[in-house]
Short mmCIF file of C-alpha atoms in Angstrom, two decimals:
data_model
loop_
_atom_site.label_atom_id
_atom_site.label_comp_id
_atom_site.label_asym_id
_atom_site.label_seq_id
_atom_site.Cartn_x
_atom_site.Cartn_y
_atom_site.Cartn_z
CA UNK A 923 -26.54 2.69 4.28
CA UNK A 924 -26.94 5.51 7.15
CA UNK A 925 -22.61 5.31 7.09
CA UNK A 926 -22.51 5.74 3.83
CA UNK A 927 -24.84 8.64 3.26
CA UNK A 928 -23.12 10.45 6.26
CA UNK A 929 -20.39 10.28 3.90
CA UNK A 930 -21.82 11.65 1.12
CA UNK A 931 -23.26 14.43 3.28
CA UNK A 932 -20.07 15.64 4.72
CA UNK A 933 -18.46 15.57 1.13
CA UNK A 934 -21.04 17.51 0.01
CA UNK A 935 -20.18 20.40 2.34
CA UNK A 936 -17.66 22.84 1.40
CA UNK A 937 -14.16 21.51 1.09
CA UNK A 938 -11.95 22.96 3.55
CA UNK A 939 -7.99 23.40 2.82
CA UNK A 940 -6.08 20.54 3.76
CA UNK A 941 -2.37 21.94 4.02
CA UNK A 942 -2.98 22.65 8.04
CA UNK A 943 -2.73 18.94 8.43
CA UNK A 944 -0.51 17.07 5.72
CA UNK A 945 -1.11 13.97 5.34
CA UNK A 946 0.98 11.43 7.84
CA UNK A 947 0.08 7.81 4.42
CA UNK A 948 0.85 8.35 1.03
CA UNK A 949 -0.09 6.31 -1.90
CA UNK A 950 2.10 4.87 -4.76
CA UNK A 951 -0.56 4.07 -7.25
CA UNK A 952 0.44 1.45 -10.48
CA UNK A 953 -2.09 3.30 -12.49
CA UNK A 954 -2.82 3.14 -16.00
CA UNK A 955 -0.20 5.86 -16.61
CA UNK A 956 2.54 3.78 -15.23
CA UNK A 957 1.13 0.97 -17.70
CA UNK A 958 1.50 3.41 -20.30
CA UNK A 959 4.80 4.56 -20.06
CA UNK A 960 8.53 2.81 -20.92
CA UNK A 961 9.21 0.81 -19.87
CA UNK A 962 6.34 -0.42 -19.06
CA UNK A 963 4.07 -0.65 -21.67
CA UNK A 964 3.78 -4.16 -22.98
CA UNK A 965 6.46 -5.71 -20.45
CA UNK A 966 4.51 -8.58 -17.70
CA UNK A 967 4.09 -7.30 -14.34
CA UNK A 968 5.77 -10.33 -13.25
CA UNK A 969 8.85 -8.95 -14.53
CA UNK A 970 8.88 -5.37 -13.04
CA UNK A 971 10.79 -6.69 -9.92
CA UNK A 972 13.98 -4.65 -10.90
CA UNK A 973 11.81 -1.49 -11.15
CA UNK A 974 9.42 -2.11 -8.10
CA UNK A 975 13.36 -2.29 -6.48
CA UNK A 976 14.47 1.21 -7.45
CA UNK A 977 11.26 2.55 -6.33
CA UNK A 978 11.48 1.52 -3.34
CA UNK A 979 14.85 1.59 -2.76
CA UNK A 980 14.49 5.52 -3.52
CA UNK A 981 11.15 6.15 -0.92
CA UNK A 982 13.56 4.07 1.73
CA UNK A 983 16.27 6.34 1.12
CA UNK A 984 13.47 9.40 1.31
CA UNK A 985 13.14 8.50 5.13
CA UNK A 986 9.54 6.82 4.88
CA UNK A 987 8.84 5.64 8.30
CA UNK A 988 6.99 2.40 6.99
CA UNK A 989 6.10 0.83 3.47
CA UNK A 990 3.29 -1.38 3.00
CA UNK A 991 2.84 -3.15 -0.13
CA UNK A 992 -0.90 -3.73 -0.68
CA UNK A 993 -0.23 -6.42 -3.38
CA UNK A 994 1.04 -10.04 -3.40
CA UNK A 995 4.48 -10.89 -5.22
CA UNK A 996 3.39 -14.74 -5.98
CA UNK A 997 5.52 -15.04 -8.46
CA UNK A 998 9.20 -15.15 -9.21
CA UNK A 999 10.70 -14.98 -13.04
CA UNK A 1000 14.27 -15.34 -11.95
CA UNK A 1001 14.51 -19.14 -12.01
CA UNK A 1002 12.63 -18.75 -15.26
CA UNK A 1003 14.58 -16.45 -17.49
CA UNK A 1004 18.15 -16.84 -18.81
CA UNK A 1005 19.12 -14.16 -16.04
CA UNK A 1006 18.72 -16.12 -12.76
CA UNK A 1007 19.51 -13.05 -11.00
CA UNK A 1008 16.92 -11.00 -12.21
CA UNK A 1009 14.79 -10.99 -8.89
CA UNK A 1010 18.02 -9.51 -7.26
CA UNK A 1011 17.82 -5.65 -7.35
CA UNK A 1012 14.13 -6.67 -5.23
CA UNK A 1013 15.72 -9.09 -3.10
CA UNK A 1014 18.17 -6.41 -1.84
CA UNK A 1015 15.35 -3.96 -1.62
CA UNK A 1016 13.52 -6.38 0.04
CA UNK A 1017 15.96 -7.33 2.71
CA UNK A 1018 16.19 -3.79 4.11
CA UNK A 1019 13.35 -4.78 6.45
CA UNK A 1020 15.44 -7.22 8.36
CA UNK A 1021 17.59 -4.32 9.68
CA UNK A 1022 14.67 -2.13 10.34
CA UNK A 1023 11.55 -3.15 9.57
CA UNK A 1024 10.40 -0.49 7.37
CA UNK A 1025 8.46 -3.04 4.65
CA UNK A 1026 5.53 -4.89 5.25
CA UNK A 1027 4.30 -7.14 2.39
CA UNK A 1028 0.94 -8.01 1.54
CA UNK A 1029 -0.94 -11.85 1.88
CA UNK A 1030 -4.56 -12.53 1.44
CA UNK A 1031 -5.52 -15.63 3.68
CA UNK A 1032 -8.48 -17.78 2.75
CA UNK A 1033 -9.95 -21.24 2.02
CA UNK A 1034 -6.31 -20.88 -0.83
CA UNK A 1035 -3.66 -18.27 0.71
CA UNK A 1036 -2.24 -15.69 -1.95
CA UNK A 1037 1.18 -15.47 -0.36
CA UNK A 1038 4.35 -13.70 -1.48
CA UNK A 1039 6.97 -16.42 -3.15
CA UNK A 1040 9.34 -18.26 -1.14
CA UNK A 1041 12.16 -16.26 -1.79
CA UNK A 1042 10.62 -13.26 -1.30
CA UNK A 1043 9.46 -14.24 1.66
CA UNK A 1044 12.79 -15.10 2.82
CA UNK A 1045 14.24 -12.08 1.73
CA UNK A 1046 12.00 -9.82 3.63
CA UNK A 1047 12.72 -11.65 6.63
CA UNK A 1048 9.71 -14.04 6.98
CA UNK A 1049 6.22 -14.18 8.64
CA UNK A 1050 7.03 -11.19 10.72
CA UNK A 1051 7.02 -8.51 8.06
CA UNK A 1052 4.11 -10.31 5.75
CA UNK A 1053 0.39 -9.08 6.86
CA UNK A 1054 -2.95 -9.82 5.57
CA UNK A 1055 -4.65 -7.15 3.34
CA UNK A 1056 -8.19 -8.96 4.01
CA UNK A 1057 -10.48 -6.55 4.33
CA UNK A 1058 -14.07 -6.96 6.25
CA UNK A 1059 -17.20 -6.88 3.59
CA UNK A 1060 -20.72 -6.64 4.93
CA UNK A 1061 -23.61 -8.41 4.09
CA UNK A 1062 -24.34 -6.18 1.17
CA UNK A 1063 -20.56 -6.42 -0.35
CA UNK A 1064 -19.52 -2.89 0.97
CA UNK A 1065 -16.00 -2.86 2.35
CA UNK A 1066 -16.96 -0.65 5.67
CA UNK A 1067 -14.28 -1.44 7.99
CA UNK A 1068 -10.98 -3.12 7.97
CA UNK A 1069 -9.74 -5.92 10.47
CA UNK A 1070 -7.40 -5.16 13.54
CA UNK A 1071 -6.64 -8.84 13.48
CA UNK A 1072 -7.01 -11.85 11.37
CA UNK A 1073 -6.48 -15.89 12.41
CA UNK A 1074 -3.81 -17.02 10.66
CA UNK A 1075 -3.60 -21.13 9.98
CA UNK A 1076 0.05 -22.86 10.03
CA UNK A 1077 0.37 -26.64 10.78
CA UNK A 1078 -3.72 -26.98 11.50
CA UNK A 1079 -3.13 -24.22 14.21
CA UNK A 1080 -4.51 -20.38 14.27
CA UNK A 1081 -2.78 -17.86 15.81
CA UNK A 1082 -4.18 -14.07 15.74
CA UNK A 1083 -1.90 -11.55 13.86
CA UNK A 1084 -2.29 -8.07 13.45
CA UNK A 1085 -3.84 -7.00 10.15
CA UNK A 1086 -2.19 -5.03 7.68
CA UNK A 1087 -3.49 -1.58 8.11
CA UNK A 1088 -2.59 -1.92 12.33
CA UNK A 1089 0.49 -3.55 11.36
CA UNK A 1090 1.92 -0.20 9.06
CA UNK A 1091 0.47 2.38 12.01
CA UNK A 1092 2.35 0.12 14.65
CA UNK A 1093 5.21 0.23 13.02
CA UNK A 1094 4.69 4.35 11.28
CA UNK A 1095 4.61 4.72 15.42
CA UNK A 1096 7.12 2.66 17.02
CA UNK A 1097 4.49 0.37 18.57
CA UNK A 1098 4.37 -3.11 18.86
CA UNK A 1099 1.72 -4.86 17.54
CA UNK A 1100 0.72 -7.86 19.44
CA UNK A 1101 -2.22 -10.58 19.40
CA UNK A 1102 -3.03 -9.42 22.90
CA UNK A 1103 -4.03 -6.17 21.99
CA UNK A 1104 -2.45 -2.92 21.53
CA UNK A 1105 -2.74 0.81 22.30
CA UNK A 1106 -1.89 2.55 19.03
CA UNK A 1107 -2.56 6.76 17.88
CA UNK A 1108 -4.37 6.75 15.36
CA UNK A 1109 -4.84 9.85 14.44
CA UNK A 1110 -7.92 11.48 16.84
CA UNK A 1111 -8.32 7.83 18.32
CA UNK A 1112 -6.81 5.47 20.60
CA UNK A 1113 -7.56 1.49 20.11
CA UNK A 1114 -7.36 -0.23 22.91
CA UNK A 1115 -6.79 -3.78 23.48
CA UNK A 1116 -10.02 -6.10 23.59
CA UNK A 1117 -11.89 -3.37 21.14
CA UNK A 1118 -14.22 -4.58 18.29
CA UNK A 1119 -11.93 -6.48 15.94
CA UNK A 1120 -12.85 -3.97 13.09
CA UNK A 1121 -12.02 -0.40 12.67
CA UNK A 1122 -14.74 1.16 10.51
CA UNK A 1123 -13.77 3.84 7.77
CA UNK A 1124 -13.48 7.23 8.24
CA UNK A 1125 -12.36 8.43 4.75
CA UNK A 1126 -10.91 12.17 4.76
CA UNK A 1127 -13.04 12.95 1.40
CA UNK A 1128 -11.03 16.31 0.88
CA UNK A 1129 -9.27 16.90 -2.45
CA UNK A 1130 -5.90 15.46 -2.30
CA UNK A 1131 -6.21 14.92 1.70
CA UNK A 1132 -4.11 11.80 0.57
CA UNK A 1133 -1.70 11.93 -1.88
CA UNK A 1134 -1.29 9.87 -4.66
CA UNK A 1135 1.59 9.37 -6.93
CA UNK A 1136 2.43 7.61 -10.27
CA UNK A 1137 4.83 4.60 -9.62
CA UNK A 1138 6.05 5.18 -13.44
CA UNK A 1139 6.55 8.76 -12.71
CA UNK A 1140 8.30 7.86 -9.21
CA UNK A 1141 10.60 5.19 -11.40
CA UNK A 1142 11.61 7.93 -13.89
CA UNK A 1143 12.10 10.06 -10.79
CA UNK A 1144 14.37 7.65 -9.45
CA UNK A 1145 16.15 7.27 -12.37
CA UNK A 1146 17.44 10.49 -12.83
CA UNK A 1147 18.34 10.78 -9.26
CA UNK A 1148 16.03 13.08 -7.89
CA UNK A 1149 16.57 12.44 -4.37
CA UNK A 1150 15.32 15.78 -3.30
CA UNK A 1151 11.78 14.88 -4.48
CA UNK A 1152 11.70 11.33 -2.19
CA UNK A 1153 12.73 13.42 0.77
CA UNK A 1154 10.16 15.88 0.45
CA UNK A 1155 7.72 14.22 -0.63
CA UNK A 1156 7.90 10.51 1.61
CA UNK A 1157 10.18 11.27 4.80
CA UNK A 1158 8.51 10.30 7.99
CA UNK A 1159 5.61 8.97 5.83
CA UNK A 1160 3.73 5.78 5.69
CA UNK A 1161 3.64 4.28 1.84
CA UNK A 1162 1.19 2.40 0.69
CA UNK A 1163 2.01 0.98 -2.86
CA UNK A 1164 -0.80 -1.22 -5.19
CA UNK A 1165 -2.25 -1.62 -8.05
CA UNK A 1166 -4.94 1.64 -8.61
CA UNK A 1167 -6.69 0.43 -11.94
CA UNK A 1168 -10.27 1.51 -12.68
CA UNK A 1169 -11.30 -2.13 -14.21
CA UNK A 1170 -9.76 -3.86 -11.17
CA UNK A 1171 -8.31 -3.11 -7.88
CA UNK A 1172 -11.49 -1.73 -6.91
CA UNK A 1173 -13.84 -2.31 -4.22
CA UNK A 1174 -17.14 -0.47 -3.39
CA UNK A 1175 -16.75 1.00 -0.07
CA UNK A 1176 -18.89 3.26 2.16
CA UNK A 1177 -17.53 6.15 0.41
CA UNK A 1178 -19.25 4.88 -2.67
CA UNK A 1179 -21.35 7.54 -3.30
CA UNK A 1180 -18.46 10.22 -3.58
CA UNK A 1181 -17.50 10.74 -6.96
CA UNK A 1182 -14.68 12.98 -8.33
CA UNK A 1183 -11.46 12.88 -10.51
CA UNK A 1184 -8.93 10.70 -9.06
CA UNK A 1185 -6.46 14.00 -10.23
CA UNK A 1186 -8.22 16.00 -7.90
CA UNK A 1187 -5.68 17.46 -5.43
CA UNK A 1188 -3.01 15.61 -6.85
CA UNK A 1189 0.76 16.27 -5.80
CA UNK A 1190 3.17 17.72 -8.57
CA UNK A 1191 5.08 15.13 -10.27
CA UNK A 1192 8.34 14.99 -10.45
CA UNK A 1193 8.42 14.16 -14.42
CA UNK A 1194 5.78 16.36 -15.99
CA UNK A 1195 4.97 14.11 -18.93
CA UNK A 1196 1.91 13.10 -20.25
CA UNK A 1197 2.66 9.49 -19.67
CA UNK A 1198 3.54 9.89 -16.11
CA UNK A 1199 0.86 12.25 -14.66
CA UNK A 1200 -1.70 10.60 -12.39
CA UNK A 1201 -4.87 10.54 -14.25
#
């Protein structure tokens, strides 16, 4: 509880301007604007594959240094649909990473694994660029820290692997991640190998201090070719992309007690549209 009030206090003092020190993450948020917007609106998640593809495709292209997908792809429609090749555009997309390594998918590892389907799996070139987005909840069900490390079980055997949040800022750093232990910047710190096994939050609670972006208005973006706006906006960043919905996706953390606009600070779109404006 003291954490989280510090929080609170420090949010509570007067903002100071962020653009001294832009922001090294970025978020790509599937908001409810993105939901509301063609052509999205009404269409199954399972079958935005083609889109989540151009999107991607496009912050690649940008010159993100890293892209971390803080969502499971369990599911696959393309054996399903008359179109077997409908997975394809993501599959390409996808297999970028074995050249360079610049996508890390998300897992979540339990008593039943959510894992990304076999073939995209495959496609992003396996166990080595899949991490687990398990975060570490204390006793009261506040999310206060997240886990260098997690055990991961194959074949009855557990093997230590880094976690996804280490994993992107390896990688956003040229560092290799390794059970062992690692030495990665982050940020003001250094981690050193053997440290506690959780890195406890330290949200930057100033308006827009990270930015977040509508994946609908980043597909529309995309779509008219705007490559200017990717490069300016995600080259030499690391991307985080999920699901940002205010009935789910949401987990108290020991920021809890700030409360503002998510719009806040918000970059400029790239389509000004009421349907595609982060809200």
């Amino acid at each position: 509880l003291d954490l989280d009030v510090l929080h609170w206090l420090r949010a509570s003092t007067p903002a100071k301007p962020n653009s001294a020190h832009p922001a090294n993450a970025v978020v790509i948020a599937i908001d409810e604007a993105t939901y509301a917007t063609e052509p999205f609106a009404g269409m199954p998640t399972v079958m935005w594959t083609p889109q989540l593809a151009r999107v991607m495709d496009a912050v690649l292209d940008g010159g993100a240094a890293v892209a971390g997908w803080d969502m499971v792809l369990p599911v696959a429609v393309g054996g399903t649909v008359a179109d077997r090749r409908y997975d394809q555009p993501l599959l390409r997309s996808l297999a970028r990473s074995r050249r360079d390594g610049r996508i890390v998918l998300g897992a979540a590892y339990g008593d039943n694994p959510i894992l990304p389907h076999r073939i995209f799996n495959f496609a992003v070139g396996g166990a080595k660029n899949i991490r687990s987005l398990n975060l570490h909840t204390d006793v009261d069900g506040i999310v206060r820290g997240v886990p260098l490390f997690v055990d991961v079980e194959k074949d009855g055997d557990f093997t230590k692997q880094p976690g996804f949040a280490l994993e992107l800022t390896a990688r956003a750093i040229a560092a290799e991640a390794s059970s062992e232990g690692v030495t990665a910047s982050l940020g003001d710190f250094i981690i050193p190998g053997g440290a506690s096994n959780v890195l406890t939050l330290n949200f930057d609670d100033r308006p827009g201090a990270v930015p977040i972006y509508s994946f609908g208005d980043l597909f529309h973006c995309a779509e008219q070719g705007n490559v200017a706006y990717f490069k300016k906006n995600f080259a030499g960043k690391t991307v985080i992309m999920g699901a940002v919905l205010d009935l789910q996706d949401r987990r108290l953390a020991s920021n809890r007690f700030i409360v503002s606009p998510d719009a806040v600070g918000a970059p400029e779109p790239c389509i000004s549209t009421p349907q595609t404006t982060a809200g």
